[in-house]
């Protein structure tokens, strides 16, 4: 019972962080910390009651733990760093970042432990499909009825909101991850015929919402996600399968574009050109990236401190503080700026184990778990592509969803006692027919005997 409650709390946290404005405000982040702490207490109580400790040995936990430990090192007073005596130029910001990373690491560990059966893996995938359908539908309605206010209440004056997110780029990044699971299951042939329409409609709505958001990085990531799915699911099935899946991808894209035009008219698609020509500081990414490269070169090999980018950037700001630059709009450049060579090495370590886990699990024999692995890998890869243009992984809700997909990727490589693969088993027809008990007319002697 304790494990069931903990798994339910993992599911609730994954969805709630998205609905609560993406969990970017400090009070909401504190609630996320409390929910994670509750999950940890339930896990500890379950281990005590069961008499054994339930942990995951996935190596994907190591890079996240290492980057948190390095953040702690950056706030320790050390000789040779001038008056501040620390690697970080803003120790308090780095300290808060270290706490945040450790909480995310704890959530990831608990998500890995909670996905301990095929039944739970199916429930999580179904939750994401249903959530994606409802959330995309709501976001489309809000873009028409109340485009400037989130839930019709909150008006973020300094950004362009979409869905429950203050920034439309963050919305697109999260929806690409949510769409990856139903896409992976469909492309792998792991969706029953009676449910395929629901999956297709959910994907089409999500694609429409991504287009309506006007995020160019989100659109590039969505295209990359579909290409990855095509590559992973057609290698061993010939040209015919490639044509079928390519046609399906094209139809989904047409449905998304058609839905965007139907809902938003011409303005829904011209937002991309409007965003490109907008005269604001967030669109001047090339200038920010060039300045960030200079910042990186001046703070090698240790970096400026995790979470201290905004403070370090002010010294190099060419606009004399006209606008406050808090992110590099590129997660890779910001990692190099914050953590230096150490951060780059930890990031490379994560990518190595990530691709290694995907290469093993995407070739599994169980159709459902293979579909989950392909979808989770494509969704995480889409965020890694989007991170070239934005700071999406710095948003708590996106980090939580990213870690959930990683946990599903790891779980897809396990063999469970309740594994069912009705798509690969040639006896599935016989099993289905045997599940229906026939009504037979009994003889008098049999009725008397039963009495």
mmCIF file of C-alpha atoms in Angstrom, residues 260-412:
data_model
loop_
_atom_site.group_PDB
_atom_site.id
_atom_site.type_symbol
_atom_site.label_atom_id
_atom_site.label_comp_id
_atom_site.label_asym_id
_atom_site.label_seq_id
_atom_site.Cartn_x
_atom_site.Cartn_y
_atom_site.Cartn_z
ATOM 1 C CA UNK A 260 -3.735 25.461 -36.233
ATOM 2 C CA UNK A 261 -5.175 27.268 -39.256
ATOM 3 C CA UNK A 262 -8.732 26.369 -38.269
ATOM 4 C CA UNK A 263 -8.307 27.616 -34.700
ATOM 5 C CA UNK A 264 -6.050 30.599 -35.192
ATOM 6 C CA UNK A 265 -6.506 31.539 -38.820
ATOM 7 C CA UNK A 266 -3.517 33.075 -40.579
ATOM 8 C CA UNK A 267 -2.060 34.453 -37.346
ATOM 9 C CA UNK A 268 -1.370 31.010 -35.880
ATOM 10 C CA UNK A 269 1.311 30.233 -38.468
ATOM 11 C CA UNK A 270 2.618 33.764 -39.038
ATOM 12 C CA UNK A 271 3.734 33.849 -35.398
ATOM 13 C CA UNK A 272 6.970 32.160 -36.493
ATOM 14 C CA UNK A 273 7.875 35.034 -38.822
ATOM 15 C CA UNK A 274 6.687 37.541 -36.225
ATOM 16 C CA UNK A 275 8.943 35.943 -33.606
ATOM 17 C CA UNK A 276 11.885 36.007 -35.988
ATOM 18 C CA UNK A 277 11.462 39.722 -36.743
ATOM 19 C CA UNK A 278 10.600 40.798 -33.202
ATOM 20 C CA UNK A 279 12.902 43.462 -31.821
ATOM 21 C CA UNK A 280 13.474 42.200 -28.310
ATOM 22 C CA UNK A 281 16.391 40.943 -26.300
ATOM 23 C CA UNK A 282 15.201 37.325 -26.168
ATOM 24 C CA UNK A 283 15.385 37.039 -29.963
ATOM 25 C CA UNK A 284 19.004 38.293 -30.071
ATOM 26 C CA UNK A 285 20.372 34.864 -29.302
ATOM 27 C CA UNK A 286 23.481 35.208 -31.450
ATOM 28 C CA UNK A 287 24.632 38.220 -29.449
ATOM 29 C CA UNK A 288 23.939 36.449 -26.156
ATOM 30 C CA UNK A 289 25.784 33.328 -27.326
ATOM 31 C CA UNK A 290 28.816 35.355 -28.452
ATOM 32 C CA UNK A 291 28.958 37.095 -25.086
ATOM 33 C CA UNK A 292 28.551 33.761 -23.292
ATOM 34 C CA UNK A 293 31.512 32.304 -25.199
ATOM 35 C CA UNK A 294 33.675 35.176 -23.941
ATOM 36 C CA UNK A 295 32.405 34.548 -20.416
ATOM 37 C CA UNK A 296 33.294 30.855 -20.732
ATOM 38 C CA UNK A 297 36.827 31.548 -21.910
ATOM 39 C CA UNK A 298 37.463 33.927 -18.999
ATOM 40 C CA UNK A 299 36.267 31.437 -16.341
ATOM 41 C CA UNK A 300 37.888 28.200 -17.453
ATOM 42 C CA UNK A 301 38.311 25.561 -16.170
ATOM 43 C CA UNK A 302 35.906 25.783 -13.177
ATOM 44 C CA UNK A 303 33.076 28.017 -14.432
ATOM 45 C CA UNK A 304 31.236 30.906 -12.821
ATOM 46 C CA UNK A 305 29.089 28.774 -10.524
ATOM 47 C CA UNK A 306 25.881 26.859 -11.187
ATOM 48 C CA UNK A 307 22.940 29.256 -11.061
ATOM 49 C CA UNK A 308 25.231 32.302 -11.111
ATOM 50 C CA UNK A 309 25.010 33.023 -14.839
ATOM 51 C CA UNK A 310 22.866 36.148 -14.428
ATOM 52 C CA UNK A 311 25.354 37.729 -12.041
ATOM 53 C CA UNK A 312 28.386 36.769 -14.135
ATOM 54 C CA UNK A 313 26.842 38.064 -17.371
ATOM 55 C CA UNK A 314 26.443 41.641 -16.122
ATOM 56 C CA UNK A 315 30.178 42.228 -16.437
ATOM 57 C CA UNK A 316 30.045 41.353 -20.150
ATOM 58 C CA UNK A 317 26.695 42.964 -20.975
ATOM 59 C CA UNK A 318 27.075 45.095 -24.111
ATOM 60 C CA UNK A 319 23.713 46.792 -23.586
ATOM 61 C CA UNK A 320 24.663 48.401 -20.259
ATOM 62 C CA UNK A 321 21.891 46.690 -18.317
ATOM 63 C CA UNK A 322 19.073 47.683 -20.678
ATOM 64 C CA UNK A 323 17.623 44.201 -20.188
ATOM 65 C CA UNK A 324 18.480 41.633 -17.537
ATOM 66 C CA UNK A 325 19.869 38.462 -19.118
ATOM 67 C CA UNK A 326 19.287 35.555 -16.754
ATOM 68 C CA UNK A 327 19.777 32.616 -19.148
ATOM 69 C CA UNK A 328 22.037 31.897 -22.115
ATOM 70 C CA UNK A 329 19.152 30.582 -24.274
ATOM 71 C CA UNK A 330 21.318 27.527 -24.843
ATOM 72 C CA UNK A 331 21.556 24.874 -22.129
ATOM 73 C CA UNK A 332 24.905 23.588 -23.403
ATOM 74 C CA UNK A 333 26.594 26.975 -23.394
ATOM 75 C CA UNK A 334 25.156 27.739 -19.989
ATOM 76 C CA UNK A 335 26.424 24.444 -18.569
ATOM 77 C CA UNK A 336 29.908 25.289 -19.855
ATOM 78 C CA UNK A 337 29.630 28.806 -18.424
ATOM 79 C CA UNK A 338 28.356 27.660 -15.023
ATOM 80 C CA UNK A 339 30.443 24.522 -14.484
ATOM 81 C CA UNK A 340 33.371 24.886 -16.898
ATOM 82 C CA UNK A 341 35.228 21.833 -18.134
ATOM 83 C CA UNK A 342 33.882 19.774 -15.220
ATOM 84 C CA UNK A 343 30.319 20.424 -16.341
ATOM 85 C CA UNK A 344 31.139 19.579 -19.962
ATOM 86 C CA UNK A 345 32.650 16.247 -18.891
ATOM 87 C CA UNK A 346 29.648 15.417 -16.689
ATOM 88 C CA UNK A 347 27.317 16.308 -19.563
ATOM 89 C CA UNK A 348 29.273 14.056 -21.915
ATOM 90 C CA UNK A 349 29.052 11.258 -19.344
ATOM 91 C CA UNK A 350 25.285 11.640 -19.208
ATOM 92 C CA UNK A 351 24.976 11.542 -23.010
ATOM 93 C CA UNK A 352 27.124 8.390 -23.150
ATOM 94 C CA UNK A 353 24.954 6.479 -20.668
ATOM 95 C CA UNK A 354 21.781 7.905 -22.202
ATOM 96 C CA UNK A 355 22.586 6.659 -25.708
ATOM 97 C CA UNK A 356 23.907 3.384 -24.323
ATOM 98 C CA UNK A 357 20.647 2.754 -22.433
ATOM 99 C CA UNK A 358 18.603 3.658 -25.496
ATOM 100 C CA UNK A 359 20.643 1.456 -27.839
ATOM 101 C CA UNK A 360 19.994 -1.540 -25.605
ATOM 102 C CA UNK A 361 16.317 -0.984 -24.787
ATOM 103 C CA UNK A 362 15.091 0.148 -28.226
ATOM 104 C CA UNK A 363 15.973 -3.307 -29.570
ATOM 105 C CA UNK A 364 13.918 -5.242 -27.012
ATOM 106 C CA UNK A 365 11.698 -8.157 -28.009
ATOM 107 C CA UNK A 366 8.628 -7.049 -26.042
ATOM 108 C CA UNK A 367 6.613 -4.806 -28.372
ATOM 109 C CA UNK A 368 5.078 -2.590 -25.685
ATOM 110 C CA UNK A 369 8.310 -1.981 -23.814
ATOM 111 C CA UNK A 370 10.146 -1.396 -27.089
ATOM 112 C CA UNK A 371 7.549 1.250 -28.014
ATOM 113 C CA UNK A 372 8.016 2.920 -24.632
ATOM 114 C CA UNK A 373 11.799 2.901 -25.050
ATOM 115 C CA UNK A 374 11.637 4.381 -28.558
ATOM 116 C CA UNK A 375 9.146 7.049 -27.491
ATOM 117 C CA UNK A 376 11.034 8.010 -24.336
ATOM 118 C CA UNK A 377 14.321 8.233 -26.233
ATOM 119 C CA UNK A 378 12.751 10.374 -28.965
ATOM 120 C CA UNK A 379 11.106 12.669 -26.398
ATOM 121 C CA UNK A 380 14.324 13.206 -24.453
ATOM 122 C CA UNK A 381 16.233 13.736 -27.697
ATOM 123 C CA UNK A 382 13.689 16.371 -28.762
ATOM 124 C CA UNK A 383 14.384 18.313 -25.567
ATOM 125 C CA UNK A 384 18.134 17.991 -26.137
ATOM 126 C CA UNK A 385 17.611 19.478 -29.617
ATOM 127 C CA UNK A 386 15.382 22.250 -28.246
ATOM 128 C CA UNK A 387 18.054 23.040 -25.635
ATOM 129 C CA UNK A 388 20.244 24.405 -28.431
ATOM 130 C CA UNK A 389 17.824 27.335 -28.806
ATOM 131 C CA UNK A 390 16.347 27.818 -25.318
ATOM 132 C CA UNK A 391 16.904 27.147 -21.615
ATOM 133 C CA UNK A 392 14.104 24.575 -21.347
ATOM 134 C CA UNK A 393 15.889 22.199 -18.943
ATOM 135 C CA UNK A 394 16.155 25.018 -16.413
ATOM 136 C CA UNK A 395 12.354 24.899 -15.975
ATOM 137 C CA UNK A 396 11.324 22.569 -13.140
ATOM 138 C CA UNK A 397 8.283 21.062 -14.885
ATOM 139 C CA UNK A 398 10.329 20.223 -17.988
ATOM 140 C CA UNK A 399 13.110 18.721 -15.860
ATOM 141 C CA UNK A 400 10.566 16.555 -14.013
ATOM 142 C CA UNK A 401 8.978 15.318 -17.260
ATOM 143 C CA UNK A 402 12.428 14.727 -18.755
ATOM 144 C CA UNK A 403 13.429 12.621 -15.740
ATOM 145 C CA UNK A 404 10.137 10.713 -15.933
ATOM 146 C CA UNK A 405 10.834 9.809 -19.565
ATOM 147 C CA UNK A 406 14.335 8.722 -18.557
ATOM 148 C CA UNK A 407 12.824 6.512 -15.854
ATOM 149 C CA UNK A 408 10.443 4.992 -18.421
ATOM 150 C CA UNK A 409 13.384 4.399 -20.763
ATOM 151 C CA UNK A 410 15.238 2.530 -18.024
ATOM 152 C CA UNK A 411 12.129 0.564 -16.976
ATOM 153 C CA UNK A 412 11.512 -0.503 -20.589
#
